[in-house]
PDB file of C-alpha atoms in Angstrom:
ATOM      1  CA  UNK A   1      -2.581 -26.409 -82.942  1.00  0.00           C
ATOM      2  CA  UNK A   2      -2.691 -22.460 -84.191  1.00  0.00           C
ATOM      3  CA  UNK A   3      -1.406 -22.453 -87.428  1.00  0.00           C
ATOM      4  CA  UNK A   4      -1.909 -18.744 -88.000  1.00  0.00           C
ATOM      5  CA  UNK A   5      -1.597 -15.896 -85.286  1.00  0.00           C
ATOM      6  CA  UNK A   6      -3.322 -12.622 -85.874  1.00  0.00           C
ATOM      7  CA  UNK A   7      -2.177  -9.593 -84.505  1.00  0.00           C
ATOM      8  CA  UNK A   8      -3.096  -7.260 -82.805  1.00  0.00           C
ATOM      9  CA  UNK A   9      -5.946  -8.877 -80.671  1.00  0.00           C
ATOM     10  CA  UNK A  10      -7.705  -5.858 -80.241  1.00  0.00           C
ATOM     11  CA  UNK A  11      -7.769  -2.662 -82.589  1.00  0.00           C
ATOM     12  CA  UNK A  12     -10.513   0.434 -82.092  1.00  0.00           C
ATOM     13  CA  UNK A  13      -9.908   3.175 -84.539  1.00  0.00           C
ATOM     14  CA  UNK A  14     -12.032   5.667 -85.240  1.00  0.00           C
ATOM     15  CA  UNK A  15     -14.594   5.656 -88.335  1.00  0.00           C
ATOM     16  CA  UNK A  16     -13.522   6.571 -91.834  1.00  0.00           C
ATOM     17  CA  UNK A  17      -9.649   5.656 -90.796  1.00  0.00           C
ATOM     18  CA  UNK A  18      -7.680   2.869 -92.110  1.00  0.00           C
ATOM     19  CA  UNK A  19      -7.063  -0.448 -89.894  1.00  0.00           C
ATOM     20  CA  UNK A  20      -4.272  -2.958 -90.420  1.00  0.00           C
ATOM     21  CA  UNK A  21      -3.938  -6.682 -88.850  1.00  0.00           C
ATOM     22  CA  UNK A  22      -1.511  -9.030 -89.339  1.00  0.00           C
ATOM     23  CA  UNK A  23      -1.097 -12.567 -89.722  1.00  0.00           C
ATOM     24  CA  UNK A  24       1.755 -15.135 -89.087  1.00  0.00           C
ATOM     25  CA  UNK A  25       2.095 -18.887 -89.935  1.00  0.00           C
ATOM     26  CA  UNK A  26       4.659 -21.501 -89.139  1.00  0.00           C
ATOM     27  CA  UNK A  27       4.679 -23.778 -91.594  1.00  0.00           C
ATOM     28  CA  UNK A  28       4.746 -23.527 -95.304  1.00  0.00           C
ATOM     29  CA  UNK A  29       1.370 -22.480 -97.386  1.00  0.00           C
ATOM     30  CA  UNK A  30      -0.580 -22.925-100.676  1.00  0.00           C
ATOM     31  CA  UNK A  31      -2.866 -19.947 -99.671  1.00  0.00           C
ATOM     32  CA  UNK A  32      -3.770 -17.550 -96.836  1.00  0.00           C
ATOM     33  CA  UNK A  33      -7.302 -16.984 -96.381  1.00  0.00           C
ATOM     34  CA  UNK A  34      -9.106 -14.279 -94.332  1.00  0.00           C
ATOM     35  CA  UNK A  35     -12.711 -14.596 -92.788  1.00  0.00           C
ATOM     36  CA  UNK A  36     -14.454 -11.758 -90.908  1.00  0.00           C
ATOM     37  CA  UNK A  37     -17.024 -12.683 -88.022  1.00  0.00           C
ATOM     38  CA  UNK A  38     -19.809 -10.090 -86.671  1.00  0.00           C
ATOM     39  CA  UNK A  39     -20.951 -10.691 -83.358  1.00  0.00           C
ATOM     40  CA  UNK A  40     -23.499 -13.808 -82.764  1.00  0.00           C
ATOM     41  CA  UNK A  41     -22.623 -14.918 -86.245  1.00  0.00           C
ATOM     42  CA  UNK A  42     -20.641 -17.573 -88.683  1.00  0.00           C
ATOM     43  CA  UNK A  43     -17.533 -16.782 -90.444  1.00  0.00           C
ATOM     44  CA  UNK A  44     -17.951 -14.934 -93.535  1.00  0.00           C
ATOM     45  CA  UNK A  45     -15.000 -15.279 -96.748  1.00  0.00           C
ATOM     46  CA  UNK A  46     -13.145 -12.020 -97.075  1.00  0.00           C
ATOM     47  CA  UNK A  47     -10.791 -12.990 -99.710  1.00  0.00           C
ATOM     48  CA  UNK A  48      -8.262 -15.694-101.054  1.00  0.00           C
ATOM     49  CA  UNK A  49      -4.504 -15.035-101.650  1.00  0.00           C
ATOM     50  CA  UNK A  50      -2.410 -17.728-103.290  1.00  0.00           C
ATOM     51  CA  UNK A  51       1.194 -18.380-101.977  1.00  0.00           C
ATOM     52  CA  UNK A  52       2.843 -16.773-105.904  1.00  0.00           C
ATOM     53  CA  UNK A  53       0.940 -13.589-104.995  1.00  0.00           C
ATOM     54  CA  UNK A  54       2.273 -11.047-102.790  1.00  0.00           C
ATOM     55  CA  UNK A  55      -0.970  -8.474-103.178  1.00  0.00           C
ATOM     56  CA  UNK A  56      -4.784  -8.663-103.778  1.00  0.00           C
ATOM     57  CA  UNK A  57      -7.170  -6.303-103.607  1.00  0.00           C
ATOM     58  CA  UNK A  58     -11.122  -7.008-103.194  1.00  0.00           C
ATOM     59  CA  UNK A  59     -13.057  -3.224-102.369  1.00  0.00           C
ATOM     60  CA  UNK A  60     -11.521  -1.506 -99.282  1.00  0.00           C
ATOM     61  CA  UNK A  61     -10.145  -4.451 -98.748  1.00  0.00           C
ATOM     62  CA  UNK A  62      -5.881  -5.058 -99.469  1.00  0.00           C
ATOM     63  CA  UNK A  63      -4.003  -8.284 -98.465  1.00  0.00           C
ATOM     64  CA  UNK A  64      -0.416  -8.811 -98.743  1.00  0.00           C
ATOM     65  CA  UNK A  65       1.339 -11.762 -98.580  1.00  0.00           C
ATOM     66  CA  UNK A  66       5.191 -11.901 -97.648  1.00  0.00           C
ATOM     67  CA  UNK A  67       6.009 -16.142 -97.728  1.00  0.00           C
ATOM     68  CA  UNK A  68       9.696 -15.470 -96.988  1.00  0.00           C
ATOM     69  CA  UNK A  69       8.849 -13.756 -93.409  1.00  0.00           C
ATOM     70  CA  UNK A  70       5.779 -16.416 -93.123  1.00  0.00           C
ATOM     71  CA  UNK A  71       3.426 -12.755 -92.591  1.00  0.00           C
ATOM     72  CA  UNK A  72       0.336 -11.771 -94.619  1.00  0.00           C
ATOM     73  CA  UNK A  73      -1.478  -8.453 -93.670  1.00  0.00           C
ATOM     74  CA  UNK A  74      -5.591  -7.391 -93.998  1.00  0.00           C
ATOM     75  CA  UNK A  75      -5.650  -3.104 -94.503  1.00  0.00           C
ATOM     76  CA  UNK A  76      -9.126  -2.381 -94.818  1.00  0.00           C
ATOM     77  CA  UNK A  77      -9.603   1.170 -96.107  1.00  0.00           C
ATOM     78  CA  UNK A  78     -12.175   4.313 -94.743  1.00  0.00           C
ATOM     79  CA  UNK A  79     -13.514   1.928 -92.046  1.00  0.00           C
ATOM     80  CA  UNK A  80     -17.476   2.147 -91.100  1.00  0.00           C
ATOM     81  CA  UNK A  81     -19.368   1.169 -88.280  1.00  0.00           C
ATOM     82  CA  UNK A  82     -20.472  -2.088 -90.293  1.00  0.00           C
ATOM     83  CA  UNK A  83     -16.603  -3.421 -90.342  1.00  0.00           C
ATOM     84  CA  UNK A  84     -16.912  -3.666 -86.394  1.00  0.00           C
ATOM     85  CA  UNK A  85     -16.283  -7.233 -86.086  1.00  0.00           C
ATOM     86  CA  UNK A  86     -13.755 -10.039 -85.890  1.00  0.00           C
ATOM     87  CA  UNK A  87     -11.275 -10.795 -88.595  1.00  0.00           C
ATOM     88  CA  UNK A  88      -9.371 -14.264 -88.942  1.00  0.00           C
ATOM     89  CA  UNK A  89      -6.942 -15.919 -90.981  1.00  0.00           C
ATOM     90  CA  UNK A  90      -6.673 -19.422 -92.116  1.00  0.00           C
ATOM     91  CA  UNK A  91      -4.201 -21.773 -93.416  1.00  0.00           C
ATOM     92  CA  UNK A  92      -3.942 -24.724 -94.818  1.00  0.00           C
ATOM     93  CA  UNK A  93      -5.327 -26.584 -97.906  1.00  0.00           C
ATOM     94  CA  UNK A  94      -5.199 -30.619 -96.896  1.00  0.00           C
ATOM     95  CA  UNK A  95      -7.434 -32.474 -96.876  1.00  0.00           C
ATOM     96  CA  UNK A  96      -7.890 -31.629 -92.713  1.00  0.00           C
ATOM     97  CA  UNK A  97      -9.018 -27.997 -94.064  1.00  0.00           C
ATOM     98  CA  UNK A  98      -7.991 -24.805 -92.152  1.00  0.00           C
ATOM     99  CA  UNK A  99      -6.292 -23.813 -89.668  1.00  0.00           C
ATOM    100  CA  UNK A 100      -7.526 -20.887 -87.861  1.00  0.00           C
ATOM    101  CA  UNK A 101      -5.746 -17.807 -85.634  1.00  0.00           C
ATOM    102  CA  UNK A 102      -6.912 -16.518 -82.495  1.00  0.00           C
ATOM    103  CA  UNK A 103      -8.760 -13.320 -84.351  1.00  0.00           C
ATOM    104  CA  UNK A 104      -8.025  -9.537 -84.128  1.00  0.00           C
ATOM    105  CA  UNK A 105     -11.533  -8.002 -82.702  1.00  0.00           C
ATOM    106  CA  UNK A 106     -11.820  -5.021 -84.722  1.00  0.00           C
ATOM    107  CA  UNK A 107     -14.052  -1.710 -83.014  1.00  0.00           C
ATOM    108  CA  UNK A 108     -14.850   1.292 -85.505  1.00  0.00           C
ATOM    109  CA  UNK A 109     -15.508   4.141 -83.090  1.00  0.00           C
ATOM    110  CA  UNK A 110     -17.753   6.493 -84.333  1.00  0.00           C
TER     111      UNK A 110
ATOM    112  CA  UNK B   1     -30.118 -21.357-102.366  1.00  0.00           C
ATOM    113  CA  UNK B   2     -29.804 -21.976 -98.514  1.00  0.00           C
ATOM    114  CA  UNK B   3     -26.201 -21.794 -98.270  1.00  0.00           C
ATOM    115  CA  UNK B   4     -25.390 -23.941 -95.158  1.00  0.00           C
ATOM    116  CA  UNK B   5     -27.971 -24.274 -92.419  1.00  0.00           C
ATOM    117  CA  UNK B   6     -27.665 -25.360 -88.732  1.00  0.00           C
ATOM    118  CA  UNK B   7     -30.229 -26.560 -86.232  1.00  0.00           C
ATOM    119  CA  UNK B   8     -30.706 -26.092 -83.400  1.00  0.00           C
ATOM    120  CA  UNK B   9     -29.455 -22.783 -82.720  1.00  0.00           C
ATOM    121  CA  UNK B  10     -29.044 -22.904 -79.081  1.00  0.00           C
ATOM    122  CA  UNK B  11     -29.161 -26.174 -77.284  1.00  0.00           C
ATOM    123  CA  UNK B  12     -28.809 -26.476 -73.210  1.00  0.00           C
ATOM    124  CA  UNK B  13     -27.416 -30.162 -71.970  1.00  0.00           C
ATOM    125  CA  UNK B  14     -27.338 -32.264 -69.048  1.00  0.00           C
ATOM    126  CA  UNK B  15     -24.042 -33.969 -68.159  1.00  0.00           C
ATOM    127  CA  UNK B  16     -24.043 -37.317 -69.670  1.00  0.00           C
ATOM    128  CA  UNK B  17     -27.214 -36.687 -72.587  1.00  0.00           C
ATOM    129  CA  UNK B  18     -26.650 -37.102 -75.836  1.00  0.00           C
ATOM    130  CA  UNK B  19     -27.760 -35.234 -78.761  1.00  0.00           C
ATOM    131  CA  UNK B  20     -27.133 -34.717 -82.642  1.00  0.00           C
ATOM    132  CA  UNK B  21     -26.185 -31.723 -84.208  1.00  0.00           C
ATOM    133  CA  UNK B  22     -27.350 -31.204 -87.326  1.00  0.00           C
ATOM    134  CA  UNK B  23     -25.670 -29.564 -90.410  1.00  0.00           C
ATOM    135  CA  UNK B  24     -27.116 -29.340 -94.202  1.00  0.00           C
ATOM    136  CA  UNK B  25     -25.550 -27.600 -97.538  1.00  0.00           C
ATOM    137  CA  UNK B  26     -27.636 -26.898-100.734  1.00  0.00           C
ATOM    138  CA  UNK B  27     -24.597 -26.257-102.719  1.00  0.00           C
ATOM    139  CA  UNK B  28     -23.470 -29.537-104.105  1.00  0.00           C
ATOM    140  CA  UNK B  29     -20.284 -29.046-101.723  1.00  0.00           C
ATOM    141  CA  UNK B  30     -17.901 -32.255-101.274  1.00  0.00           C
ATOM    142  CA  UNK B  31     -15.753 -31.128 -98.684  1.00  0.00           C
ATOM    143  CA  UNK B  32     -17.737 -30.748 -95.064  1.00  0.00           C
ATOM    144  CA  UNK B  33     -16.489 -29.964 -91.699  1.00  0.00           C
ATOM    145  CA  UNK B  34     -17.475 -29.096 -87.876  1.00  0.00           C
ATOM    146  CA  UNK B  35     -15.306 -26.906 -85.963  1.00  0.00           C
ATOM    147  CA  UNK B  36     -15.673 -26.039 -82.111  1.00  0.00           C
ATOM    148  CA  UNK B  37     -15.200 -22.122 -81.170  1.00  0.00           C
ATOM    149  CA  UNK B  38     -14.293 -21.232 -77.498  1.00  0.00           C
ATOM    150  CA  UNK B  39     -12.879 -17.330 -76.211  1.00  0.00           C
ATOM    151  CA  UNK B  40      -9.711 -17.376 -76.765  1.00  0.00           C
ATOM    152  CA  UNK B  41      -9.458 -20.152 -78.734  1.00  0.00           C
ATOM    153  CA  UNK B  42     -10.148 -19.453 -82.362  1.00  0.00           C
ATOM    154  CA  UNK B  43     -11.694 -22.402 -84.318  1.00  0.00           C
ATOM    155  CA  UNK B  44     -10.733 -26.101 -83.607  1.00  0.00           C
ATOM    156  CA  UNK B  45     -11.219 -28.460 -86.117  1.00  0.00           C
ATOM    157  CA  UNK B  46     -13.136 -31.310 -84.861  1.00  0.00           C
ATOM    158  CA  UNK B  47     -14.026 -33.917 -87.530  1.00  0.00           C
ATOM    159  CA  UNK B  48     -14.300 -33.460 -91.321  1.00  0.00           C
ATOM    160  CA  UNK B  49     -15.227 -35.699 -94.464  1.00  0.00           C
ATOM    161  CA  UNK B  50     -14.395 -34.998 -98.050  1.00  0.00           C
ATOM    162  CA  UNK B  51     -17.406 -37.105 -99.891  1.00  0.00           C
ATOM    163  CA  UNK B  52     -20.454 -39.470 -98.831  1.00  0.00           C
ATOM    164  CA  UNK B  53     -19.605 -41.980 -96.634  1.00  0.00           C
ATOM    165  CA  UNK B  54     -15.704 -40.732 -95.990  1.00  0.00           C
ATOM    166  CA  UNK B  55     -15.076 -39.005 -92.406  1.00  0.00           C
ATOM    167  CA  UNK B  56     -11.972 -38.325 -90.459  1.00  0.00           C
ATOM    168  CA  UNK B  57     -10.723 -36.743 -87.482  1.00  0.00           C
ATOM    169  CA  UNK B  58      -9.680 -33.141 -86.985  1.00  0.00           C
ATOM    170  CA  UNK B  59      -7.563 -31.760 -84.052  1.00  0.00           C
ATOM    171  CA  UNK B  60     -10.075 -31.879 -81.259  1.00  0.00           C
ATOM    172  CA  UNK B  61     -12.406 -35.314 -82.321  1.00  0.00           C
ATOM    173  CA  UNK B  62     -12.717 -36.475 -78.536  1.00  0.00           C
ATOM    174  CA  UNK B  63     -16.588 -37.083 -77.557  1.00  0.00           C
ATOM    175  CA  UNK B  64     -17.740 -36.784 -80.810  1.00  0.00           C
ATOM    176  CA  UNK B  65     -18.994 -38.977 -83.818  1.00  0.00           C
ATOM    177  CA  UNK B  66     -19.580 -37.745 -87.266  1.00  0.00           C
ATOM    178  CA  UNK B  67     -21.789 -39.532 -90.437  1.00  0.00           C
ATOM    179  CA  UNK B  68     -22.043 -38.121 -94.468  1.00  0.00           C
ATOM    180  CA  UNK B  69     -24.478 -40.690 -95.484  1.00  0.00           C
ATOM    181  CA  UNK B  70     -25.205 -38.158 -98.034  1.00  0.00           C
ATOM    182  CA  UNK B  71     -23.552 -35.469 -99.879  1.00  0.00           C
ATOM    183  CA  UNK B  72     -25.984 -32.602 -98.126  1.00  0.00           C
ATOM    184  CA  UNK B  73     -25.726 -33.789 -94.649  1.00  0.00           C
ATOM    185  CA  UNK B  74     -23.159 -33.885 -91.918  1.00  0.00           C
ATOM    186  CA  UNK B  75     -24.615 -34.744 -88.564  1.00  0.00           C
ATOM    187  CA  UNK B  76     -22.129 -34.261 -85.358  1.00  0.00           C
ATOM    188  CA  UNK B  77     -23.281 -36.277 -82.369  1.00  0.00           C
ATOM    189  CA  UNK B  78     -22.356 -36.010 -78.770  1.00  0.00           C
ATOM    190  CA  UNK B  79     -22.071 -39.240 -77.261  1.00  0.00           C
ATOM    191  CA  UNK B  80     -22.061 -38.315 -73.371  1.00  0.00           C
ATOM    192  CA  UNK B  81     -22.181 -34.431 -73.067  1.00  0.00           C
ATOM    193  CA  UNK B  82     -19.794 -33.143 -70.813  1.00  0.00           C
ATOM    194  CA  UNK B  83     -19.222 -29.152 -69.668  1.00  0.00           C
ATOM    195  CA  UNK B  84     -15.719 -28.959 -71.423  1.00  0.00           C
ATOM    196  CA  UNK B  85     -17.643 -29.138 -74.499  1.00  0.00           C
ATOM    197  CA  UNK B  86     -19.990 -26.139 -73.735  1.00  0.00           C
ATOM    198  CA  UNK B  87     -19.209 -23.987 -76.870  1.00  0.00           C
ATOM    199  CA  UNK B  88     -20.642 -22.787 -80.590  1.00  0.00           C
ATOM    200  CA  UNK B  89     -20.403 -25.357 -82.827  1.00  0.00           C
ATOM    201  CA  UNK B  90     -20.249 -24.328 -86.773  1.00  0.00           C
ATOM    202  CA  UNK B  91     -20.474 -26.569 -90.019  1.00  0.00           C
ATOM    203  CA  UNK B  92     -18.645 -25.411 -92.570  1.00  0.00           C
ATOM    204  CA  UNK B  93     -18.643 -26.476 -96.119  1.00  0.00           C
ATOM    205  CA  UNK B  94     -16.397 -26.252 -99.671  1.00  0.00           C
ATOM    206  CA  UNK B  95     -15.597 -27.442-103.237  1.00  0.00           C
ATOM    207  CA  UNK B  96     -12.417 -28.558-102.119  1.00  0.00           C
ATOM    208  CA  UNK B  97     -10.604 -28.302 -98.935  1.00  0.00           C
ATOM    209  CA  UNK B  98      -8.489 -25.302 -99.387  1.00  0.00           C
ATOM    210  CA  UNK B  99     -10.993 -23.305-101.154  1.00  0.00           C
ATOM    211  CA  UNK B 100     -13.190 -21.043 -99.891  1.00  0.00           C
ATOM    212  CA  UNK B 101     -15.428 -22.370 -96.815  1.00  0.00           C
ATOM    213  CA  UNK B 102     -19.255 -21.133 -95.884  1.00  0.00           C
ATOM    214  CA  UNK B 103     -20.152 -21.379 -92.895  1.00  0.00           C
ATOM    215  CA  UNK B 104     -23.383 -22.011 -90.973  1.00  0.00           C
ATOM    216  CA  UNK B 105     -24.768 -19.195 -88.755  1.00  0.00           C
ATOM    217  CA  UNK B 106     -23.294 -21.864 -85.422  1.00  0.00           C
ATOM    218  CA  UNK B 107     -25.218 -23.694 -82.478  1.00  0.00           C
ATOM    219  CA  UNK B 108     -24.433 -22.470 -78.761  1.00  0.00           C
ATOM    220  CA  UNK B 109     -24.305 -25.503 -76.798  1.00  0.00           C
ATOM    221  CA  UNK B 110     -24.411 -25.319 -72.963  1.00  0.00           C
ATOM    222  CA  UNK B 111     -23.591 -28.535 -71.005  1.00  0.00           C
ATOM    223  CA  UNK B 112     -24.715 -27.955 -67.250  1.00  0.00           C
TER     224      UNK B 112
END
């Protein structure tokens, strides 16, 4: 079952702006984990937030995390052609691993 | 290092062959795990093993068996391919469940 829900499903923005996805979960979390996927490829790890942090920062990239609305968001600054892909994020720390969304497929126009 | 490696990466099936899947990880990783990706679907967990010789069952096991006879390798057999499993298959691998996974670069798997 889909622990995490990203949304939108689809976002094209044009180079150098900023794009935002979001993320919801059901259940309670330990951490929130994004992955980014180009096309034909595996799943590459974006970055790591733990469930006592509400912001992280790793280059253009910014996560939040909000655990009282269950919502985490993925703002990647000055987009480039290169951040065309698919973005995910995963739940879930058991010993039965993650728990994937659906993906928001991301299109930098340029 | 190799990171985690995949072969073959495109396989086409008959109904009813089997085949083996294979998965390897130069990184000393404990925690292995196949997952099934189809459009619309996201990734389904399929079976999963946290040392040598310990496997279990993810969300979506039916059809397929899994071994860790070693701490590199995690094979994922088909049984008796079927077209519901046509799909690209990745191996993913970790420290410890919840950390950070890396994935292999997926087999496409077509089951006429």
């Amino acid at each position: 079952s889909q622990q995490g829900e990203e949304d939108p499903q689809a976002l094209s923005i044009q180079e150098g702006e900023n794009a935002t996805m979001n993320c919801s979960y059901k259940t309670s979390i330990n951490n929130l984990q994004w992955y980014r996927q180009n096309s034909g490829r595996g799943l590459v790890h974006l970055i790591l937030i733990r469930s006592n942090e509400r912001e992280k920062h790793s280059g253009r990239l910014r996560v939040t995390l909000d655990t009282s609305k269950k919502s985490s968001s993925l703002l990647i600054t000055a987009s480039r052609a290169a951040d065309t892909a698919s973005y995910f994020c995963a739940t879930g720390g058991g010993a039965d691993g993650l728990t994937f969304g659906k993906g928001t497929h991301l299109i930098i126009q340029p | 290092n190799a990171g985690v490696t995949q072969t073959p990466k495109f396989q086409v099936l008959k109904t009813g062959q089997s085949m083996t899947l294979q998965c390897a990880q130069d990184m000393n990783h404990e925690y292995m795990s196949w997952y099934r990706q189809d459009p619309g679907m996201g990734l389904r967990l399929i079976h999963y093993s946290v040392g040598a010789g310990i496997t279990d069952q993810g969300e979506v096991p039916n059809g397929y068996n899994v071994s860790r006879s070693t701490t590199e390798d995690f094979p994922l057999r088909l049984l008796s391919a079927a077209p519901s499993q046509t799909s690209v298959y990745f191996c993913a691998s970790s420290h410890a469940p919840g950390n950070e996974q890396f994935f292999g670069p997926g087999t496409r798997l077509t089951v006429l």
